[in-house]
Amino acid sequence: MIRFIDVDFTHSEASEPLFKGLSLHFAPGWTGLVGANGSGKTTLLRLAAGDLEPDSGQILRKGRAAFCHQRTDFRPDDWMHLREAVDADAARIKGVLGIQPDWWDRWETLSHGERKRAQIAVALWLNPEILLVDEPTNHLDAESGAMVRMALAAYRGIGVLVSHDRDLLDNICVQIIFIEPPEVVAIVGSYTEASEQKGLGEEHQRRQRQTAKHELGKLQREASRRLAEASRSDRRRSKRDLHRNDSDGRARLDLARVTGKDAVAGNLARQLRGRVGQAEEKLGSIGFKKEYDLAYQIEGEKSSRDVLIRLECGRLPLGPSDWLEFPDLIVMPEDRIGVSGPNGSGKSSFIRHLLGRLTLPADRFVYLPQEIPIAEGERLINEVRRLETEVLGRVMSFVSCLGTRPERLLRGDMPSPGEIRKILLALGITRRPHLIIMDEPTNHLDLPAIELLETALQGFPGALILVSHDSRFLAGLSSVRWRFIRDRQTGARIEKS
């Protein structure tokens, strides 16, 4: 079991705690962690795994835990042990996840999607009582995604996963935890069920808040009226404006003070001030989710060149006995090219080949690779923190419009992979590029950020080359398709349409 009891946690150099008074219970079955980039999903996984210690509170953990990380840079420790294993579980897992005989000795040449399946295979073969998985379907094509869903669904321990894959969350999860700091809400059910319940709760909360604001406004207006009336009564009860010989007027004022008749307005005003204070407390006690108006127009430019890239047909080696054949390819200044194909068909290798033959100036194109190494991510965030105020403002504006609060990126803690990708893209578009090339742009991004990025790219005036397994994303942005076809006998090839 895993249980969080009144846990507080603050990242080093952060000004505010990420989690405060957090209490959670993880039961057998899969729990999905859902939230925006940088909201703390991976941090919560690391706390559950024991990689991080809370500032206060307790995390009770019983059973062996295995952590399948989001990044695919490094080969799992037990990868070669799985190779030698001949037990039934090993055979079943290798079969379900499609682990091929030639994978064992060529980790560096495996695609990120193939590495992700290998990671998950090792984690499942270890058969831990607790399995923590960060973005298991990143990089995966439809077939590989189905393999991973089937493999994870067969796990019978306590599973916790971070994912933006709605199909995965719906198919295997029995509980969803929504992380929207400072709030963390756990709801039993699949993602769709939990989202509906959460939406109903937020709508009820909005109605409560609207009612409380309306009541507060009424009380404030009435209190203001009563205060004005009390002020007039005070003036009427004052003897300052009476002639010193006006004994009848002074007697009337003395009688009003004794009977309290003219003090009624003042008493009512004081009572209303108390009720206004109570109404303000009630409104403050009703939590609310702040809504942001997110939109962004990418200010690129159309190149004056007739052709951006011209590539003659050829063959690109993918391994010792593997290759990719491609036809004559041309990229025009306004082309919007969608690149699709299965894992291992050579898409990323071909994009790197294309970049090597690009003659555009470096400040006129943006390249967003499928994975950004940790060291490069650290260099990027340090570069951002040294930017001039005007440029920094434009970069942070774009990052903010993709759903990440800028102040988090300017603190000392390391951004998430999704945030690093947003930063790299933001730095590039400040130079008004002619061409944007993105390899799996939706990897690591939360669902709202994907939709916002799609909207921003639709208005880009230059050329786009987008490599993605997200068919909906490509359909909304591309007018030309390069499809990578994989055949084990004849190799891989590109077909244009």
PDB file of C-alpha atoms in Angstrom, residues 70-258:
ATOM      1  CA  GLN A  70       9.279   9.424 -18.443  1.00  0.00           C
ATOM      2  CA  ARG A  71      12.617   9.841 -20.202  1.00  0.00           C
ATOM      3  CA  THR A  72      14.080   7.128 -22.409  1.00  0.00           C
ATOM      4  CA  ASP A  73      17.738   8.243 -22.445  1.00  0.00           C
ATOM      5  CA  PHE A  74      19.125   5.300 -20.512  1.00  0.00           C
ATOM      6  CA  ARG A  75      18.801   1.527 -20.787  1.00  0.00           C
ATOM      7  CA  PRO A  76      16.951  -0.045 -17.823  1.00  0.00           C
ATOM      8  CA  ASP A  77      19.260  -1.710 -15.295  1.00  0.00           C
ATOM      9  CA  ASP A  78      17.677  -5.145 -15.760  1.00  0.00           C
ATOM     10  CA  TRP A  79      17.365  -5.011 -19.547  1.00  0.00           C
ATOM     11  CA  MET A  80      19.989  -7.696 -20.166  1.00  0.00           C
ATOM     12  CA  HIS A  81      18.622  -9.816 -17.287  1.00  0.00           C
ATOM     13  CA  LEU A  82      15.258  -9.863 -19.069  1.00  0.00           C
ATOM     14  CA  ARG A  83      17.073 -10.995 -22.208  1.00  0.00           C
ATOM     15  CA  GLU A  84      18.404 -14.081 -20.417  1.00  0.00           C
ATOM     16  CA  ALA A  85      15.138 -14.859 -18.595  1.00  0.00           C
ATOM     17  CA  VAL A  86      13.338 -17.988 -19.798  1.00  0.00           C
ATOM     18  CA  ASP A  87      10.408 -18.038 -17.343  1.00  0.00           C
ATOM     19  CA  ALA A  88       6.810 -17.905 -18.530  1.00  0.00           C
ATOM     20  CA  ASP A  89       6.282 -14.314 -17.363  1.00  0.00           C
ATOM     21  CA  ALA A  90       9.298 -13.108 -19.328  1.00  0.00           C
ATOM     22  CA  ALA A  91       8.091 -14.864 -22.489  1.00  0.00           C
ATOM     23  CA  ARG A  92       4.575 -13.476 -22.073  1.00  0.00           C
ATOM     24  CA  ILE A  93       5.749  -9.898 -21.484  1.00  0.00           C
ATOM     25  CA  LYS A  94       8.181  -9.985 -24.413  1.00  0.00           C
ATOM     26  CA  GLY A  95       5.372 -11.246 -26.631  1.00  0.00           C
ATOM     27  CA  VAL A  96       2.707  -8.778 -25.478  1.00  0.00           C
ATOM     28  CA  LEU A  97       5.046  -5.787 -25.896  1.00  0.00           C
ATOM     29  CA  GLY A  98       6.572  -6.989 -29.170  1.00  0.00           C
ATOM     30  CA  ILE A  99      10.190  -7.068 -27.960  1.00  0.00           C
ATOM     31  CA  GLN A 100      12.254  -8.067 -31.014  1.00  0.00           C
ATOM     32  CA  PRO A 101      15.378 -10.329 -30.926  1.00  0.00           C
ATOM     33  CA  ASP A 102      17.608  -7.618 -32.423  1.00  0.00           C
ATOM     34  CA  TRP A 103      16.765  -5.014 -29.745  1.00  0.00           C
ATOM     35  CA  TRP A 104      19.028  -6.259 -26.966  1.00  0.00           C
ATOM     36  CA  ASP A 105      22.360  -5.021 -28.302  1.00  0.00           C
ATOM     37  CA  ARG A 106      21.276  -1.809 -30.022  1.00  0.00           C
ATOM     38  CA  TRP A 107      19.631   0.393 -27.389  1.00  0.00           C
ATOM     39  CA  GLU A 108      21.189   3.526 -28.898  1.00  0.00           C
ATOM     40  CA  THR A 109      19.514   2.904 -32.283  1.00  0.00           C
ATOM     41  CA  LEU A 110      16.085   1.967 -30.933  1.00  0.00           C
ATOM     42  CA  SER A 111      13.382   4.579 -31.486  1.00  0.00           C
ATOM     43  CA  HIS A 112      12.018   6.293 -28.379  1.00  0.00           C
ATOM     44  CA  GLY A 113       8.787   4.355 -28.821  1.00  0.00           C
ATOM     45  CA  GLU A 114      10.682   1.058 -28.849  1.00  0.00           C
ATOM     46  CA  ARG A 115      12.678   2.129 -25.784  1.00  0.00           C
ATOM     47  CA  LYS A 116       9.451   2.966 -23.952  1.00  0.00           C
ATOM     48  CA  ARG A 117       8.093  -0.555 -24.586  1.00  0.00           C
ATOM     49  CA  ALA A 118      11.413  -1.983 -23.391  1.00  0.00           C
ATOM     50  CA  GLN A 119      11.249   0.097 -20.178  1.00  0.00           C
ATOM     51  CA  ILE A 120       7.757  -1.124 -19.416  1.00  0.00           C
ATOM     52  CA  ALA A 121       8.687  -4.731 -20.195  1.00  0.00           C
ATOM     53  CA  VAL A 122      11.484  -4.671 -17.610  1.00  0.00           C
ATOM     54  CA  ALA A 123       9.293  -2.984 -14.984  1.00  0.00           C
ATOM     55  CA  LEU A 124       6.498  -5.552 -15.418  1.00  0.00           C
ATOM     56  CA  TRP A 125       8.896  -8.501 -15.428  1.00  0.00           C
ATOM     57  CA  LEU A 126      10.262  -7.408 -12.026  1.00  0.00           C
ATOM     58  CA  ASN A 127       6.674  -7.918 -10.772  1.00  0.00           C
ATOM     59  CA  PRO A 128       6.785  -5.287  -7.988  1.00  0.00           C
ATOM     60  CA  GLU A 129       3.942  -4.813  -5.526  1.00  0.00           C
ATOM     61  CA  ILE A 130       3.958  -1.096  -6.464  1.00  0.00           C
ATOM     62  CA  LEU A 131       4.481   0.093 -10.048  1.00  0.00           C
ATOM     63  CA  LEU A 132       4.957   3.801 -10.816  1.00  0.00           C
ATOM     64  CA  VAL A 133       4.869   4.767 -14.495  1.00  0.00           C
ATOM     65  CA  ASP A 134       5.418   8.242 -15.978  1.00  0.00           C
ATOM     66  CA  GLU A 135       3.852   8.848 -19.423  1.00  0.00           C
ATOM     67  CA  PRO A 136       3.836   5.228 -20.650  1.00  0.00           C
ATOM     68  CA  THR A 137       2.364   5.985 -24.099  1.00  0.00           C
ATOM     69  CA  ASN A 138       4.660   8.864 -25.055  1.00  0.00           C
ATOM     70  CA  HIS A 139       6.299   8.267 -28.465  1.00  0.00           C
ATOM     71  CA  LEU A 140       4.037   5.288 -29.276  1.00  0.00           C
ATOM     72  CA  ASP A 141       2.149   4.660 -32.494  1.00  0.00           C
ATOM     73  CA  ALA A 142      -1.379   3.194 -32.347  1.00  0.00           C
ATOM     74  CA  GLU A 143      -0.222  -0.440 -32.455  1.00  0.00           C
ATOM     75  CA  SER A 144       2.439   0.049 -29.778  1.00  0.00           C
ATOM     76  CA  GLY A 145      -0.001   2.025 -27.612  1.00  0.00           C
ATOM     77  CA  ALA A 146      -2.445  -0.889 -27.742  1.00  0.00           C
ATOM     78  CA  MET A 147       0.363  -3.272 -26.678  1.00  0.00           C
ATOM     79  CA  VAL A 148       1.211  -1.100 -23.662  1.00  0.00           C
ATOM     80  CA  ARG A 149      -2.440  -0.762 -22.615  1.00  0.00           C
ATOM     81  CA  MET A 150      -2.841  -4.548 -22.722  1.00  0.00           C
ATOM     82  CA  ALA A 151       0.358  -5.139 -20.745  1.00  0.00           C
ATOM     83  CA  LEU A 152      -0.464  -2.584 -18.030  1.00  0.00           C
ATOM     84  CA  ALA A 153      -4.059  -3.796 -17.730  1.00  0.00           C
ATOM     85  CA  ALA A 154      -2.757  -7.256 -16.735  1.00  0.00           C
ATOM     86  CA  TYR A 155      -0.804  -5.860 -13.765  1.00  0.00           C
ATOM     87  CA  ARG A 156      -2.422  -6.778 -10.431  1.00  0.00           C
ATOM     88  CA  GLY A 157      -0.552  -4.658  -7.878  1.00  0.00           C
ATOM     89  CA  ILE A 158      -0.871  -1.003  -6.902  1.00  0.00           C
ATOM     90  CA  GLY A 159      -0.220   1.040 -10.025  1.00  0.00           C
ATOM     91  CA  VAL A 160       0.169   4.811 -10.288  1.00  0.00           C
ATOM     92  CA  LEU A 161       0.614   6.421 -13.681  1.00  0.00           C
ATOM     93  CA  VAL A 162       0.984   9.907 -15.098  1.00  0.00           C
ATOM     94  CA  SER A 163      -0.629  10.233 -18.497  1.00  0.00           C
ATOM     95  CA  HIS A 164      -2.404  12.561 -20.905  1.00  0.00           C
ATOM     96  CA  ASP A 165      -3.680   9.549 -22.883  1.00  0.00           C
ATOM     97  CA  ARG A 166      -7.445   9.611 -22.328  1.00  0.00           C
ATOM     98  CA  ASP A 167      -7.941   6.130 -23.786  1.00  0.00           C
ATOM     99  CA  LEU A 168      -5.372   4.644 -21.405  1.00  0.00           C
ATOM    100  CA  LEU A 169      -6.834   6.454 -18.388  1.00  0.00           C
ATOM    101  CA  ASP A 170     -10.324   5.272 -19.295  1.00  0.00           C
ATOM    102  CA  ASN A 171      -9.346   1.675 -20.007  1.00  0.00           C
ATOM    103  CA  ILE A 172      -7.291   0.775 -16.928  1.00  0.00           C
ATOM    104  CA  CYS A 173      -7.778   3.337 -14.125  1.00  0.00           C
ATOM    105  CA  VAL A 174     -10.066   2.860 -11.119  1.00  0.00           C
ATOM    106  CA  GLN A 175      -9.181   6.243  -9.559  1.00  0.00           C
ATOM    107  CA  ILE A 176      -8.129   9.621 -10.941  1.00  0.00           C
ATOM    108  CA  ILE A 177      -6.215  12.269  -8.989  1.00  0.00           C
ATOM    109  CA  PHE A 178      -6.515  15.774 -10.415  1.00  0.00           C
ATOM    110  CA  ILE A 179      -3.525  17.960  -9.470  1.00  0.00           C
ATOM    111  CA  GLU A 180      -4.199  21.689  -9.674  1.00  0.00           C
ATOM    112  CA  PRO A 181      -1.980  23.236  -6.964  1.00  0.00           C
ATOM    113  CA  PRO A 182      -2.769  24.034  -4.269  1.00  0.00           C
ATOM    114  CA  GLU A 183      -5.671  21.582  -4.708  1.00  0.00           C
ATOM    115  CA  VAL A 184      -5.318  17.815  -5.170  1.00  0.00           C
ATOM    116  CA  VAL A 185      -8.611  15.972  -5.691  1.00  0.00           C
ATOM    117  CA  ALA A 186      -9.021  12.162  -5.816  1.00  0.00           C
ATOM    118  CA  ILE A 187     -12.165  10.764  -7.491  1.00  0.00           C
ATOM    119  CA  VAL A 188     -13.024   7.077  -7.899  1.00  0.00           C
ATOM    120  CA  GLY A 189     -13.709   5.978 -11.486  1.00  0.00           C
ATOM    121  CA  SER A 190     -12.262   6.138 -14.985  1.00  0.00           C
ATOM    122  CA  TYR A 191     -11.024   9.416 -16.432  1.00  0.00           C
ATOM    123  CA  THR A 192     -14.336  10.163 -18.163  1.00  0.00           C
ATOM    124  CA  GLU A 193     -16.366   9.317 -15.055  1.00  0.00           C
ATOM    125  CA  ALA A 194     -14.084  11.270 -12.729  1.00  0.00           C
ATOM    126  CA  SER A 195     -13.984  14.279 -15.093  1.00  0.00           C
ATOM    127  CA  GLU A 196     -17.772  14.412 -15.228  1.00  0.00           C
ATOM    128  CA  GLN A 197     -17.989  14.232 -11.440  1.00  0.00           C
ATOM    129  CA  LYS A 198     -15.283  16.882 -11.070  1.00  0.00           C
ATOM    130  CA  GLY A 199     -17.092  19.104 -13.568  1.00  0.00           C
ATOM    131  CA  LEU A 200     -20.356  18.792 -11.631  1.00  0.00           C
ATOM    132  CA  GLY A 201     -18.523  19.688  -8.420  1.00  0.00           C
ATOM    133  CA  GLU A 202     -16.892  22.731 -10.036  1.00  0.00           C
ATOM    134  CA  GLU A 203     -20.232  23.866 -11.474  1.00  0.00           C
ATOM    135  CA  HIS A 204     -21.865  23.543  -8.038  1.00  0.00           C
ATOM    136  CA  GLN A 205     -18.939  25.498  -6.570  1.00  0.00           C
ATOM    137  CA  ARG A 206     -19.350  28.230  -9.210  1.00  0.00           C
ATOM    138  CA  ARG A 207     -23.067  28.533  -8.436  1.00  0.00           C
ATOM    139  CA  GLN A 208     -22.332  28.710  -4.703  1.00  0.00           C
ATOM    140  CA  ARG A 209     -19.767  31.436  -5.340  1.00  0.00           C
ATOM    141  CA  GLN A 210     -22.119  33.416  -7.570  1.00  0.00           C
ATOM    142  CA  THR A 211     -24.865  33.219  -4.915  1.00  0.00           C
ATOM    143  CA  ALA A 212     -22.435  34.298  -2.183  1.00  0.00           C
ATOM    144  CA  LYS A 213     -21.159  37.220  -4.301  1.00  0.00           C
ATOM    145  CA  HIS A 214     -24.734  38.322  -5.026  1.00  0.00           C
ATOM    146  CA  GLU A 215     -25.646  38.187  -1.318  1.00  0.00           C
ATOM    147  CA  LEU A 216     -22.474  40.078  -0.377  1.00  0.00           C
ATOM    148  CA  GLY A 217     -23.267  42.789  -2.939  1.00  0.00           C
ATOM    149  CA  LYS A 218     -26.790  43.230  -1.536  1.00  0.00           C
ATOM    150  CA  LEU A 219     -25.479  43.517   2.007  1.00  0.00           C
ATOM    151  CA  GLN A 220     -22.769  45.982   0.994  1.00  0.00           C
ATOM    152  CA  ARG A 221     -25.319  48.228  -0.756  1.00  0.00           C
ATOM    153  CA  GLU A 222     -27.703  48.070   2.215  1.00  0.00           C
ATOM    154  CA  ALA A 223     -24.853  48.732   4.650  1.00  0.00           C
ATOM    155  CA  SER A 224     -23.785  51.750   2.588  1.00  0.00           C
ATOM    156  CA  ARG A 225     -27.368  53.088   2.649  1.00  0.00           C
ATOM    157  CA  ARG A 226     -27.688  52.510   6.403  1.00  0.00           C
ATOM    158  CA  LEU A 227     -24.330  54.173   7.017  1.00  0.00           C
ATOM    159  CA  ALA A 228     -25.453  57.287   5.136  1.00  0.00           C
ATOM    160  CA  GLU A 229     -28.698  57.332   7.114  1.00  0.00           C
ATOM    161  CA  ALA A 230     -26.806  56.941  10.394  1.00  0.00           C
ATOM    162  CA  SER A 231     -24.546  59.826   9.391  1.00  0.00           C
ATOM    163  CA  ARG A 232     -27.600  62.037   8.786  1.00  0.00           C
ATOM    164  CA  SER A 233     -29.000  60.980  12.194  1.00  0.00           C
ATOM    165  CA  ASP A 234     -25.731  61.934  13.869  1.00  0.00           C
ATOM    166  CA  ARG A 235     -25.938  65.368  12.333  1.00  0.00           C
ATOM    167  CA  ARG A 236     -29.551  65.745  13.469  1.00  0.00           C
ATOM    168  CA  ARG A 237     -28.600  64.779  17.042  1.00  0.00           C
ATOM    169  CA  SER A 238     -25.701  67.215  17.226  1.00  0.00           C
ATOM    170  CA  LYS A 239     -26.199  70.467  19.232  1.00  0.00           C
ATOM    171  CA  ARG A 240     -23.373  72.254  17.423  1.00  0.00           C
ATOM    172  CA  ASP A 241     -25.711  74.028  14.995  1.00  0.00           C
ATOM    173  CA  LEU A 242     -28.291  75.063  17.660  1.00  0.00           C
ATOM    174  CA  HIS A 243     -28.415  78.573  19.103  1.00  0.00           C
ATOM    175  CA  ARG A 244     -27.336  78.611  22.728  1.00  0.00           C
ATOM    176  CA  ASN A 245     -30.729  80.012  23.704  1.00  0.00           C
ATOM    177  CA  ASP A 246     -32.727  77.321  21.783  1.00  0.00           C
ATOM    178  CA  SER A 247     -33.816  75.404  24.865  1.00  0.00           C
ATOM    179  CA  ASP A 248     -36.706  73.614  23.062  1.00  0.00           C
ATOM    180  CA  GLY A 249     -34.345  72.172  20.417  1.00  0.00           C
ATOM    181  CA  ARG A 250     -31.886  70.984  23.013  1.00  0.00           C
ATOM    182  CA  ALA A 251     -34.701  69.296  24.943  1.00  0.00           C
ATOM    183  CA  ARG A 252     -35.869  67.440  21.875  1.00  0.00           C
ATOM    184  CA  LEU A 253     -32.340  66.120  21.205  1.00  0.00           C
ATOM    185  CA  ASP A 254     -31.949  65.041  24.809  1.00  0.00           C
ATOM    186  CA  LEU A 255     -35.286  63.167  24.608  1.00  0.00           C
ATOM    187  CA  ALA A 256     -34.190  61.414  21.361  1.00  0.00           C
ATOM    188  CA  ARG A 257     -30.975  60.276  23.012  1.00  0.00           C
ATOM    189  CA  VAL A 258     -32.842  58.923  26.037  1.00  0.00           C
TER     190      VAL A 258
END
